[in-house]
PDB file of C-alpha atoms in Angstrom:
ATOM      1  CA  MET A 268      63.941 205.117  64.051  1.00 62.00           C
ATOM      2  CA  LEU A 269      64.258 201.367  63.745  1.00 61.00           C
ATOM      3  CA  THR A 270      63.019 199.192  66.578  1.00 73.00           C
ATOM      4  CA  ARG A 271      65.318 196.673  68.230  1.00 71.00           C
ATOM      5  CA  LYS A 272      63.569 193.838  66.379  1.00 68.00           C
ATOM      6  CA  GLN A 273      63.936 195.618  63.019  1.00 66.00           C
ATOM      7  CA  LYS A 274      67.630 196.226  63.702  1.00 66.00           C
ATOM      8  CA  HIS A 275      68.081 192.543  64.544  1.00 62.00           C
ATOM      9  CA  VAL A 276      66.359 191.480  61.305  1.00 67.00           C
ATOM     10  CA  LEU A 277      68.495 193.944  59.330  1.00 75.00           C
ATOM     11  CA  LEU A 278      71.676 192.608  60.932  1.00 73.00           C
ATOM     12  CA  LYS A 279      70.616 189.052  60.096  1.00 72.00           C
ATOM     13  CA  PHE A 280      70.045 190.107  56.479  1.00 72.00           C
ATOM     14  CA  PHE A 281      73.538 191.619  56.264  1.00 76.00           C
ATOM     15  CA  SER A 282      74.919 188.515  57.948  1.00 78.00           C
ATOM     16  CA  LEU A 283      73.324 186.250  55.343  1.00 76.00           C
ATOM     17  CA  PHE A 284      74.492 188.599  52.568  1.00 78.00           C
ATOM     18  CA  SER A 285      78.021 188.317  53.991  1.00 79.00           C
ATOM     19  CA  ILE A 286      77.814 184.523  54.131  1.00 82.00           C
ATOM     20  CA  ILE A 287      76.634 184.135  50.513  1.00 84.00           C
ATOM     21  CA  ARG A 288      79.154 186.777  49.361  1.00 84.00           C
ATOM     22  CA  GLY A 289      76.441 188.736  47.570  1.00 85.00           C
ATOM     23  CA  TYR A 290      78.996 191.077  45.975  1.00 88.00           C
ATOM     24  CA  ASN A 291      80.836 188.094  44.421  1.00 90.00           C
ATOM     25  CA  ILE A 292      77.590 186.675  43.045  1.00 93.00           C
ATOM     26  CA  LEU A 293      76.718 190.058  41.505  1.00 93.00           C
ATOM     27  CA  VAL A 294      80.088 190.139  39.713  1.00 93.00           C
ATOM     28  CA  ILE A 295      79.517 186.583  38.424  1.00 94.00           C
ATOM     29  CA  VAL A 296      76.056 187.535  37.120  1.00 94.00           C
ATOM     30  CA  ILE A 297      77.523 190.549  35.289  1.00 94.00           C
ATOM     31  CA  ALA A 298      80.354 188.357  33.965  1.00 93.00           C
ATOM     32  CA  GLN A 299      77.926 185.778  32.582  1.00 94.00           C
ATOM     33  CA  TYR A 300      75.955 188.425  30.729  1.00 93.00           C
ATOM     34  CA  LEU A 301      79.020 190.230  29.371  1.00 92.00           C
ATOM     35  CA  THR A 302      80.536 186.906  28.295  1.00 91.00           C
ATOM     36  CA  SER A 303      77.298 186.019  26.518  1.00 91.00           C
ATOM     37  CA  ILE A 304      77.091 189.402  24.749  1.00 88.00           C
ATOM     38  CA  TYR A 305      80.710 189.825  23.662  1.00 87.00           C
ATOM     39  CA  ILE A 306      82.243 186.341  23.493  1.00 84.00           C
ATOM     40  CA  LEU A 307      79.617 183.606  23.216  1.00 86.00           C
ATOM     41  CA  ALA A 308      76.951 185.301  21.088  1.00 84.00           C
ATOM     42  CA  PRO A 309      78.452 188.473  19.578  1.00 80.00           C
ATOM     43  CA  HIS A 310      76.363 188.011  16.416  1.00 81.00           C
ATOM     44  CA  LEU A 311      73.047 188.306  18.261  1.00 84.00           C
ATOM     45  CA  PRO A 312      71.301 191.669  18.894  1.00 85.00           C
ATOM     46  CA  LEU A 313      71.810 193.044  22.404  1.00 83.00           C
ATOM     47  CA  LYS A 314      68.082 192.930  23.245  1.00 87.00           C
ATOM     48  CA  GLN A 315      67.865 189.286  22.209  1.00 90.00           C
ATOM     49  CA  VAL A 316      70.582 188.359  24.701  1.00 90.00           C
ATOM     50  CA  LEU A 317      69.435 190.616  27.540  1.00 90.00           C
ATOM     51  CA  PHE A 318      65.803 189.503  27.309  1.00 92.00           C
ATOM     52  CA  ASP A 319      66.511 185.826  26.700  1.00 94.00           C
ATOM     53  CA  LEU A 320      64.476 184.126  29.432  1.00 96.00           C
ATOM     54  CA  ASN A 321      66.479 180.892  29.158  1.00 95.00           C
ATOM     55  CA  LEU A 322      69.725 182.785  29.758  1.00 96.00           C
ATOM     56  CA  LEU A 323      68.157 184.580  32.724  1.00 96.00           C
ATOM     57  CA  MET A 324      67.105 181.241  34.231  1.00 97.00           C
ATOM     58  CA  LEU A 325      70.626 179.829  33.770  1.00 96.00           C
ATOM     59  CA  VAL A 326      72.139 182.905  35.429  1.00 96.00           C
ATOM     60  CA  LEU A 327      69.662 182.679  38.334  1.00 97.00           C
ATOM     61  CA  ALA A 328      70.332 178.936  38.666  1.00 97.00           C
ATOM     62  CA  SER A 329      74.078 179.659  38.818  1.00 96.00           C
ATOM     63  CA  ALA A 330      73.634 182.464  41.363  1.00 96.00           C
ATOM     64  CA  SER A 331      71.432 180.279  43.596  1.00 96.00           C
ATOM     65  CA  ALA A 332      73.819 177.305  43.443  1.00 96.00           C
ATOM     66  CA  ILE A 333      76.802 179.543  44.229  1.00 95.00           C
ATOM     67  CA  ALA A 334      74.937 181.140  47.153  1.00 94.00           C
ATOM     68  CA  GLY A 335      74.201 177.666  48.482  1.00 94.00           C
ATOM     69  CA  GLY A 336      77.847 176.773  48.022  1.00 93.00           C
ATOM     70  CA  TYR A 337      79.036 179.712  50.088  1.00 92.00           C
ATOM     71  CA  ILE A 338      76.578 178.755  52.829  1.00 91.00           C
ATOM     72  CA  ILE A 339      77.653 175.103  53.064  1.00 91.00           C
ATOM     73  CA  ASN A 340      81.277 176.208  52.951  1.00 88.00           C
ATOM     74  CA  SER A 341      80.624 178.582  55.869  1.00 84.00           C
ATOM     75  CA  PHE A 342      78.789 175.790  57.694  1.00 81.00           C
ATOM     76  CA  TYR A 343      81.745 173.391  57.563  1.00 80.00           C
ATOM     77  CA  ASP A 344      84.426 176.079  58.063  1.00 78.00           C
ATOM     78  CA  SER A 345      82.831 177.926  60.998  1.00 73.00           C
ATOM     79  CA  GLU A 346      85.547 176.931  63.506  1.00 74.00           C
ATOM     80  CA  LYS A 347      88.398 177.575  61.093  1.00 74.00           C
ATOM     81  CA  ASP A 348      86.963 180.952  60.065  1.00 69.00           C
ATOM     82  CA  LEU A 349      86.701 181.969  63.708  1.00 70.00           C
ATOM     83  CA  ILE A 350      90.509 181.767  63.821  1.00 73.00           C
ATOM     84  CA  ASN A 351      91.244 183.207  60.356  1.00 71.00           C
ATOM     85  CA  ARG A 352      88.525 185.880  60.113  1.00 72.00           C
ATOM     86  CA  PRO A 353      87.177 186.547  63.626  1.00 67.00           C
ATOM     87  CA  ARG A 354      85.382 189.825  62.843  1.00 66.00           C
ATOM     88  CA  LYS A 355      83.586 188.528  59.756  1.00 62.00           C
ATOM     89  CA  THR A 356      82.730 185.281  61.554  1.00 60.00           C
ATOM     90  CA  LEU A 357      81.107 187.190  64.423  1.00 60.00           C
ATOM     91  CA  LEU A 358      78.803 188.867  61.878  1.00 59.00           C
ATOM     92  CA  ASP A 359      78.132 185.556  60.127  1.00 61.00           C
ATOM     93  CA  LYS A 360      77.261 183.898  63.447  1.00 67.00           C
ATOM     94  CA  LEU A 361      74.135 186.064  63.668  1.00 66.00           C
ATOM     95  CA  VAL A 362      72.711 183.412  61.346  1.00 74.00           C
ATOM     96  CA  GLY A 363      72.562 180.100  63.216  1.00 76.00           C
ATOM     97  CA  GLN A 364      73.749 176.778  61.824  1.00 79.00           C
ATOM     98  CA  ARG A 365      70.175 175.500  61.478  1.00 84.00           C
ATOM     99  CA  THR A 366      69.171 178.626  59.551  1.00 83.00           C
ATOM    100  CA  LYS A 367      72.235 178.212  57.329  1.00 84.00           C
ATOM    101  CA  LEU A 368      71.189 174.665  56.444  1.00 88.00           C
ATOM    102  CA  SER A 369      67.637 175.789  55.717  1.00 91.00           C
ATOM    103  CA  ALA A 370      68.902 178.584  53.452  1.00 90.00           C
ATOM    104  CA  TYR A 371      71.298 176.114  51.792  1.00 93.00           C
ATOM    105  CA  PHE A 372      68.468 173.771  50.795  1.00 95.00           C
ATOM    106  CA  ILE A 373      66.264 176.682  49.678  1.00 95.00           C
ATOM    107  CA  PHE A 374      68.948 178.092  47.381  1.00 96.00           C
ATOM    108  CA  ASN A 375      69.688 174.657  45.911  1.00 96.00           C
ATOM    109  CA  PHE A 376      65.977 174.010  45.368  1.00 97.00           C
ATOM    110  CA  LEU A 377      65.655 177.387  43.606  1.00 97.00           C
ATOM    111  CA  SER A 378      68.655 176.550  41.434  1.00 97.00           C
ATOM    112  CA  VAL A 379      67.021 173.329  40.232  1.00 97.00           C
ATOM    113  CA  ILE A 380      63.674 175.101  39.682  1.00 97.00           C
ATOM    114  CA  PHE A 381      65.311 177.806  37.562  1.00 97.00           C
ATOM    115  CA  ALA A 382      67.250 175.177  35.592  1.00 96.00           C
ATOM    116  CA  SER A 383      64.078 173.139  34.984  1.00 96.00           C
ATOM    117  CA  TYR A 384      62.666 176.047  32.961  1.00 95.00           C
ATOM    118  CA  VAL A 385      65.500 175.603  30.438  1.00 94.00           C
ATOM    119  CA  SER A 386      65.732 171.820  30.063  1.00 92.00           C
ATOM    120  CA  PHE A 387      66.161 168.528  31.873  1.00 94.00           C
ATOM    121  CA  ARG A 388      69.849 168.568  30.912  1.00 94.00           C
ATOM    122  CA  ALA A 389      70.202 171.890  32.728  1.00 94.00           C
ATOM    123  CA  VAL A 390      68.664 170.288  35.819  1.00 96.00           C
ATOM    124  CA  VAL A 391      71.200 167.445  35.645  1.00 96.00           C
ATOM    125  CA  PHE A 392      74.038 169.936  35.077  1.00 95.00           C
ATOM    126  CA  PHE A 393      73.193 172.024  38.134  1.00 96.00           C
ATOM    127  CA  SER A 394      72.375 168.993  40.282  1.00 96.00           C
ATOM    128  CA  ILE A 395      75.882 167.658  39.609  1.00 96.00           C
ATOM    129  CA  TYR A 396      77.307 171.141  40.244  1.00 96.00           C
ATOM    130  CA  ILE A 397      75.510 171.402  43.606  1.00 96.00           C
ATOM    131  CA  PHE A 398      76.753 167.956  44.611  1.00 96.00           C
ATOM    132  CA  GLY A 399      80.279 168.907  43.536  1.00 95.00           C
ATOM    133  CA  ILE A 400      80.226 172.013  45.729  1.00 94.00           C
ATOM    134  CA  TRP A 401      78.987 170.021  48.718  1.00 94.00           C
ATOM    135  CA  PHE A 402      81.592 167.270  48.204  1.00 94.00           C
ATOM    136  CA  TYR A 403      84.339 169.881  47.876  1.00 93.00           C
ATOM    137  CA  SER A 404      83.257 171.697  51.062  1.00 89.00           C
ATOM    138  CA  HIS A 405      82.778 168.501  53.071  1.00 86.00           C
ATOM    139  CA  LYS A 406      85.792 166.449  51.964  1.00 85.00           C
ATOM    140  CA  VAL A 407      87.993 167.596  49.093  1.00 89.00           C
ATOM    141  CA  LYS A 408      89.051 171.070  50.276  1.00 86.00           C
ATOM    142  CA  LYS A 409      91.004 169.576  53.182  1.00 82.00           C
ATOM    143  CA  TYR A 410      93.537 167.949  50.844  1.00 86.00           C
ATOM    144  CA  PRO A 411      96.425 169.532  48.915  1.00 87.00           C
ATOM    145  CA  PHE A 412      96.360 169.976  45.127  1.00 88.00           C
ATOM    146  CA  ILE A 413      93.018 168.265  44.513  1.00 91.00           C
ATOM    147  CA  GLY A 414      91.300 170.799  46.773  1.00 89.00           C
ATOM    148  CA  ASN A 415      92.808 173.770  44.924  1.00 90.00           C
ATOM    149  CA  ILE A 416      92.107 172.316  41.481  1.00 92.00           C
ATOM    150  CA  THR A 417      88.524 171.441  42.388  1.00 92.00           C
ATOM    151  CA  ALA A 418      87.893 174.936  43.779  1.00 92.00           C
ATOM    152  CA  ALA A 419      89.179 176.534  40.558  1.00 92.00           C
ATOM    153  CA  ILE A 420      87.061 174.208  38.401  1.00 93.00           C
ATOM    154  CA  LEU A 421      83.922 174.909  40.441  1.00 93.00           C
ATOM    155  CA  ALA A 422      84.546 178.647  40.056  1.00 92.00           C
ATOM    156  CA  VAL A 423      84.484 178.488  36.224  1.00 91.00           C
ATOM    157  CA  VAL A 424      81.636 175.948  35.877  1.00 91.00           C
ATOM    158  CA  PRO A 425      78.864 178.627  35.853  1.00 90.00           C
ATOM    159  CA  PHE A 426      80.409 180.064  32.676  1.00 88.00           C
ATOM    160  CA  PHE A 427      80.270 176.655  31.026  1.00 88.00           C
ATOM    161  CA  ALA A 428      76.508 176.643  31.634  1.00 89.00           C
ATOM    162  CA  VAL A 429      76.052 179.589  29.250  1.00 90.00           C
ATOM    163  CA  PHE A 430      78.852 178.288  27.021  1.00 87.00           C
ATOM    164  CA  ILE A 431      76.944 175.039  26.469  1.00 87.00           C
ATOM    165  CA  TYR A 432      73.681 176.953  26.014  1.00 91.00           C
ATOM    166  CA  TYR A 433      75.081 178.981  23.094  1.00 89.00           C
ATOM    167  CA  ARG A 434      77.003 175.993  21.663  1.00 83.00           C
ATOM    168  CA  ASN A 435      79.977 178.182  20.886  1.00 77.00           C
ATOM    169  CA  PHE A 436      83.121 176.054  20.648  1.00 75.00           C
ATOM    170  CA  ASP A 437      85.599 178.701  19.447  1.00 83.00           C
ATOM    171  CA  LEU A 438      89.156 178.163  20.680  1.00 87.00           C
ATOM    172  CA  VAL A 439      89.351 181.726  22.017  1.00 87.00           C
ATOM    173  CA  ILE A 440      86.763 180.822  24.682  1.00 86.00           C
ATOM    174  CA  PHE A 441      88.954 178.017  26.018  1.00 90.00           C
ATOM    175  CA  VAL A 442      91.986 180.329  26.085  1.00 93.00           C
ATOM    176  CA  HIS A 443      90.030 182.923  28.090  1.00 92.00           C
ATOM    177  CA  ALA A 444      88.835 180.130  30.407  1.00 91.00           C
ATOM    178  CA  THR A 445      92.418 178.883  30.851  1.00 94.00           C
ATOM    179  CA  PHE A 446      93.596 182.340  31.926  1.00 95.00           C
ATOM    180  CA  LEU A 447      90.705 182.621  34.378  1.00 94.00           C
ATOM    181  CA  PHE A 448      91.349 179.111  35.724  1.00 95.00           C
ATOM    182  CA  LEU A 449      95.036 179.868  36.361  1.00 96.00           C
ATOM    183  CA  VAL A 450      94.346 183.158  38.157  1.00 96.00           C
ATOM    184  CA  ILE A 451      91.659 181.519  40.300  1.00 95.00           C
ATOM    185  CA  SER A 452      94.073 178.667  41.103  1.00 95.00           C
ATOM    186  CA  MET A 453      96.599 181.245  42.259  1.00 96.00           C
ATOM    187  CA  ARG A 454      93.964 182.942  44.381  1.00 95.00           C
ATOM    188  CA  GLU A 455      93.023 179.647  46.046  1.00 92.00           C
ATOM    189  CA  LEU A 456      96.651 178.944  46.926  1.00 94.00           C
ATOM    190  CA  VAL A 457      97.107 182.461  48.295  1.00 95.00           C
ATOM    191  CA  LYS A 458      93.972 181.937  50.409  1.00 92.00           C
ATOM    192  CA  ASP A 459      95.609 178.802  51.831  1.00 90.00           C
ATOM    193  CA  LEU A 460      98.665 180.861  52.793  1.00 92.00           C
ATOM    194  CA  GLU A 461      96.405 183.530  54.268  1.00 90.00           C
ATOM    195  CA  ASN A 462      94.458 180.935  56.297  1.00 87.00           C
ATOM    196  CA  LEU A 463      97.471 178.890  57.378  1.00 85.00           C
ATOM    197  CA  LYS A 464      96.873 179.398  61.109  1.00 83.00           C
ATOM    198  CA  GLY A 465      93.279 178.146  61.039  1.00 81.00           C
ATOM    199  CA  ASP A 466      94.113 175.275  58.675  1.00 80.00           C
ATOM    200  CA  LEU A 467      96.831 174.059  61.028  1.00 81.00           C
ATOM    201  CA  ALA A 468      94.472 174.232  64.006  1.00 77.00           C
ATOM    202  CA  GLN A 469      91.716 172.297  62.210  1.00 76.00           C
ATOM    203  CA  ASN A 470      94.025 169.700  60.558  1.00 81.00           C
ATOM    204  CA  TYR A 471      93.387 170.834  56.980  1.00 84.00           C
ATOM    205  CA  ARG A 472      96.078 169.321  54.764  1.00 86.00           C
ATOM    206  CA  THR A 473      96.502 172.253  52.399  1.00 88.00           C
ATOM    207  CA  ILE A 474      99.635 172.832  50.317  1.00 92.00           C
ATOM    208  CA  PRO A 475     101.185 175.370  52.769  1.00 91.00           C
ATOM    209  CA  VAL A 476     100.429 173.048  55.719  1.00 90.00           C
ATOM    210  CA  VAL A 477     101.916 169.934  54.086  1.00 90.00           C
ATOM    211  CA  TYR A 478     104.761 171.401  52.029  1.00 91.00           C
ATOM    212  CA  GLY A 479     105.422 174.786  53.612  1.00 91.00           C
ATOM    213  CA  GLU A 480     105.308 178.414  52.522  1.00 92.00           C
ATOM    214  CA  LYS A 481     108.420 178.303  50.326  1.00 94.00           C
ATOM    215  CA  VAL A 482     107.055 175.479  48.141  1.00 95.00           C
ATOM    216  CA  SER A 483     103.725 177.326  47.929  1.00 95.00           C
ATOM    217  CA  LYS A 484     105.519 180.455  46.733  1.00 96.00           C
ATOM    218  CA  ARG A 485     107.388 178.447  44.104  1.00 96.00           C
ATOM    219  CA  MET A 486     104.102 176.990  42.873  1.00 96.00           C
ATOM    220  CA  LEU A 487     102.557 180.461  42.694  1.00 96.00           C
ATOM    221  CA  THR A 488     105.563 181.668  40.721  1.00 97.00           C
ATOM    222  CA  PHE A 489     105.161 178.746  38.310  1.00 97.00           C
ATOM    223  CA  LEU A 490     101.436 179.462  37.902  1.00 96.00           C
ATOM    224  CA  SER A 491     102.228 183.140  37.274  1.00 96.00           C
ATOM    225  CA  PHE A 492     104.514 182.213  34.406  1.00 96.00           C
ATOM    226  CA  LEU A 493     101.916 179.761  33.067  1.00 97.00           C
ATOM    227  CA  THR A 494      99.451 182.648  32.716  1.00 96.00           C
ATOM    228  CA  LEU A 495     101.829 184.112  30.119  1.00 95.00           C
ATOM    229  CA  ILE A 496     100.742 181.397  27.668  1.00 96.00           C
ATOM    230  CA  PRO A 497      97.037 182.379  27.407  1.00 96.00           C
ATOM    231  CA  ILE A 498      97.914 186.090  27.678  1.00 96.00           C
ATOM    232  CA  VAL A 499     100.377 185.940  24.752  1.00 95.00           C
ATOM    233  CA  LEU A 500      97.947 183.821  22.696  1.00 95.00           C
ATOM    234  CA  LEU A 501      95.068 186.215  23.302  1.00 93.00           C
ATOM    235  CA  ILE A 502      97.147 189.289  22.435  1.00 93.00           C
ATOM    236  CA  THR A 503      98.881 187.885  19.349  1.00 92.00           C
ATOM    237  CA  THR A 504      96.528 185.282  17.886  1.00 91.00           C
ATOM    238  CA  PHE A 505      92.920 186.263  18.560  1.00 89.00           C
ATOM    239  CA  GLU A 506      90.780 189.320  17.905  1.00 86.00           C
ATOM    240  CA  ILE A 507      90.181 190.812  21.353  1.00 88.00           C
ATOM    241  CA  GLY A 508      89.820 194.477  20.399  1.00 87.00           C
ATOM    242  CA  TYR A 509      90.985 196.915  23.057  1.00 89.00           C
ATOM    243  CA  MET A 510      90.971 194.193  25.705  1.00 92.00           C
ATOM    244  CA  TYR A 511      94.697 193.829  25.068  1.00 92.00           C
ATOM    245  CA  PHE A 512      95.079 196.841  27.428  1.00 94.00           C
ATOM    246  CA  TYR A 513      93.664 194.656  30.192  1.00 95.00           C
ATOM    247  CA  PHE A 514      96.097 191.822  29.495  1.00 96.00           C
ATOM    248  CA  TYR A 515      99.084 194.166  29.414  1.00 96.00           C
ATOM    249  CA  GLY A 516      97.849 195.541  32.733  1.00 96.00           C
ATOM    250  CA  SER A 517      97.538 191.971  34.036  1.00 96.00           C
ATOM    251  CA  LEU A 518     101.172 191.322  33.135  1.00 96.00           C
ATOM    252  CA  LEU A 519     102.195 194.372  35.154  1.00 96.00           C
ATOM    253  CA  ALA A 520      99.955 193.342  38.078  1.00 97.00           C
ATOM    254  CA  LEU A 521     101.358 189.804  38.073  1.00 96.00           C
ATOM    255  CA  GLY A 522     104.881 191.230  38.099  1.00 96.00           C
ATOM    256  CA  VAL A 523     103.984 193.247  41.211  1.00 96.00           C
ATOM    257  CA  PHE A 524     102.357 190.122  42.630  1.00 96.00           C
ATOM    258  CA  LEU A 525     105.584 188.123  42.335  1.00 96.00           C
ATOM    259  CA  VAL A 526     107.673 190.834  43.979  1.00 96.00           C
ATOM    260  CA  VAL A 527     105.268 191.158  46.918  1.00 95.00           C
ATOM    261  CA  LEU A 528     104.892 187.359  47.130  1.00 96.00           C
ATOM    262  CA  TRP A 529     108.568 186.735  47.810  1.00 95.00           C
ATOM    263  CA  LEU A 530     108.666 189.560  50.354  1.00 94.00           C
ATOM    264  CA  SER A 531     105.563 188.279  52.177  1.00 91.00           C
ATOM    265  CA  VAL A 532     105.963 186.883  55.684  1.00 87.00           C
ATOM    266  CA  LYS A 533     102.710 187.861  57.442  1.00 88.00           C
ATOM    267  CA  LYS A 534      99.012 187.201  56.926  1.00 87.00           C
ATOM    268  CA  VAL A 535      98.396 190.833  55.968  1.00 90.00           C
ATOM    269  CA  HIS A 536     100.842 190.436  53.061  1.00 92.00           C
ATOM    270  CA  TYR A 537      98.895 187.453  51.719  1.00 93.00           C
ATOM    271  CA  LEU A 538      95.672 189.416  52.145  1.00 92.00           C
ATOM    272  CA  VAL A 539      97.146 192.102  49.866  1.00 94.00           C
ATOM    273  CA  LEU A 540      98.067 189.433  47.307  1.00 95.00           C
ATOM    274  CA  HIS A 541      94.575 187.936  47.531  1.00 95.00           C
ATOM    275  CA  THR A 542      93.053 191.374  46.930  1.00 95.00           C
ATOM    276  CA  LEU A 543      95.359 191.962  43.958  1.00 96.00           C
ATOM    277  CA  LEU A 544      94.324 188.693  42.283  1.00 96.00           C
ATOM    278  CA  LYS A 545      90.678 189.440  42.984  1.00 95.00           C
ATOM    279  CA  ALA A 546      91.136 192.865  41.368  1.00 96.00           C
ATOM    280  CA  ILE A 547      92.605 191.188  38.267  1.00 96.00           C
ATOM    281  CA  ILE A 548      89.555 188.915  38.021  1.00 95.00           C
ATOM    282  CA  VAL A 549      87.006 191.710  38.554  1.00 94.00           C
ATOM    283  CA  ALA A 550      88.821 194.038  36.132  1.00 95.00           C
ATOM    284  CA  GLY A 551      88.755 191.221  33.582  1.00 93.00           C
ATOM    285  CA  VAL A 552      84.980 190.982  33.889  1.00 92.00           C
ATOM    286  CA  PHE A 553      84.392 194.648  33.081  1.00 92.00           C
ATOM    287  CA  SER A 554      87.140 194.673  30.428  1.00 92.00           C
ATOM    288  CA  ILE A 555      85.118 192.243  28.300  1.00 89.00           C
ATOM    289  CA  VAL A 556      83.284 195.241  26.814  1.00 86.00           C
ATOM    290  CA  LEU A 557      86.612 196.343  25.296  1.00 87.00           C
ATOM    291  CA  ILE A 558      86.532 193.365  22.923  1.00 83.00           C
ATOM    292  CA  ASP A 559      84.268 195.365  20.621  1.00 72.00           C
ATOM    293  CA  ILE A 560      83.958 198.924  21.883  1.00 62.00           C
ATOM    294  CA  ASP A 561      82.413 200.094  18.578  1.00 55.00           C
ATOM    295  CA  VAL A 562      79.604 197.599  18.913  1.00 52.00           C
ATOM    296  CA  LEU A 563      79.091 198.756  22.500  1.00 51.00           C
ATOM    297  CA  LEU A 564      78.786 202.407  21.413  1.00 51.00           C
ATOM    298  CA  ASN A 565      76.453 201.502  18.561  1.00 53.00           C
ATOM    299  CA  ARG A 566      74.272 199.456  20.889  1.00 50.00           C
ATOM    300  CA  ILE A 567      74.102 202.303  23.412  1.00 48.00           C
ATOM    301  CA  LEU A 568      73.433 204.948  20.750  1.00 46.00           C
TER     302      LEU A 568
END
């Protein structure tokens, strides 16, 4: 049986894990490795990629910076989150604001330390990234358009760290990144619709607050149709193996998304849409292996 003190420590651990969105960071780590293996360095042996210490340090630097980003975001949004997500916020509040700041600086310090193993340029890259996350959380996220765009850019930056490391400038990488950027942009706008009540109370000037739900839905519809461009290019122009199944599935999911979007009137409806977009992103991560399934089987066997 756990003592009361042990239970309290365990709850604090789960609280911190909730704040840094540990499950999201795990998916990003997997995505970085799969992207490196199948898109950025497909010519390299699997062992060479998996046991590349420089790549590991870049992935750890990304994970630490992202963890710090979630913490500082939680720090600034504590009052808003209490309105939008009361149950989760009660768990997160087990970690005090002072502890959050301490953890924030520790994670950022670790990120720079990991990056320093690779190169000075990596240190500069992640230092700018850390500053960008802080500036977004402190100032930019409260404003329409620029807040959404910045959030989407910050979400794809960790992939550019490994992209720059492998010096792979193939056009297909930018098309994949464009698709990811558009879906993340849609997710950010849906989150604004989902958090409309808290944003109004805390004077956040998001797109739904300033322009209303109908304009936000029109923008999401426009972004949905924009995703057709990278999807069609990837299916018809580039060699993506069996990953075309994923993109056909994404087309179907986005069709469902649009139907539900225009029927949505409550927060729970936007939560469903948010979950759907998140599922598209996560499914995309694990679908990367379909780019060259034969190579995957050969590597396993």
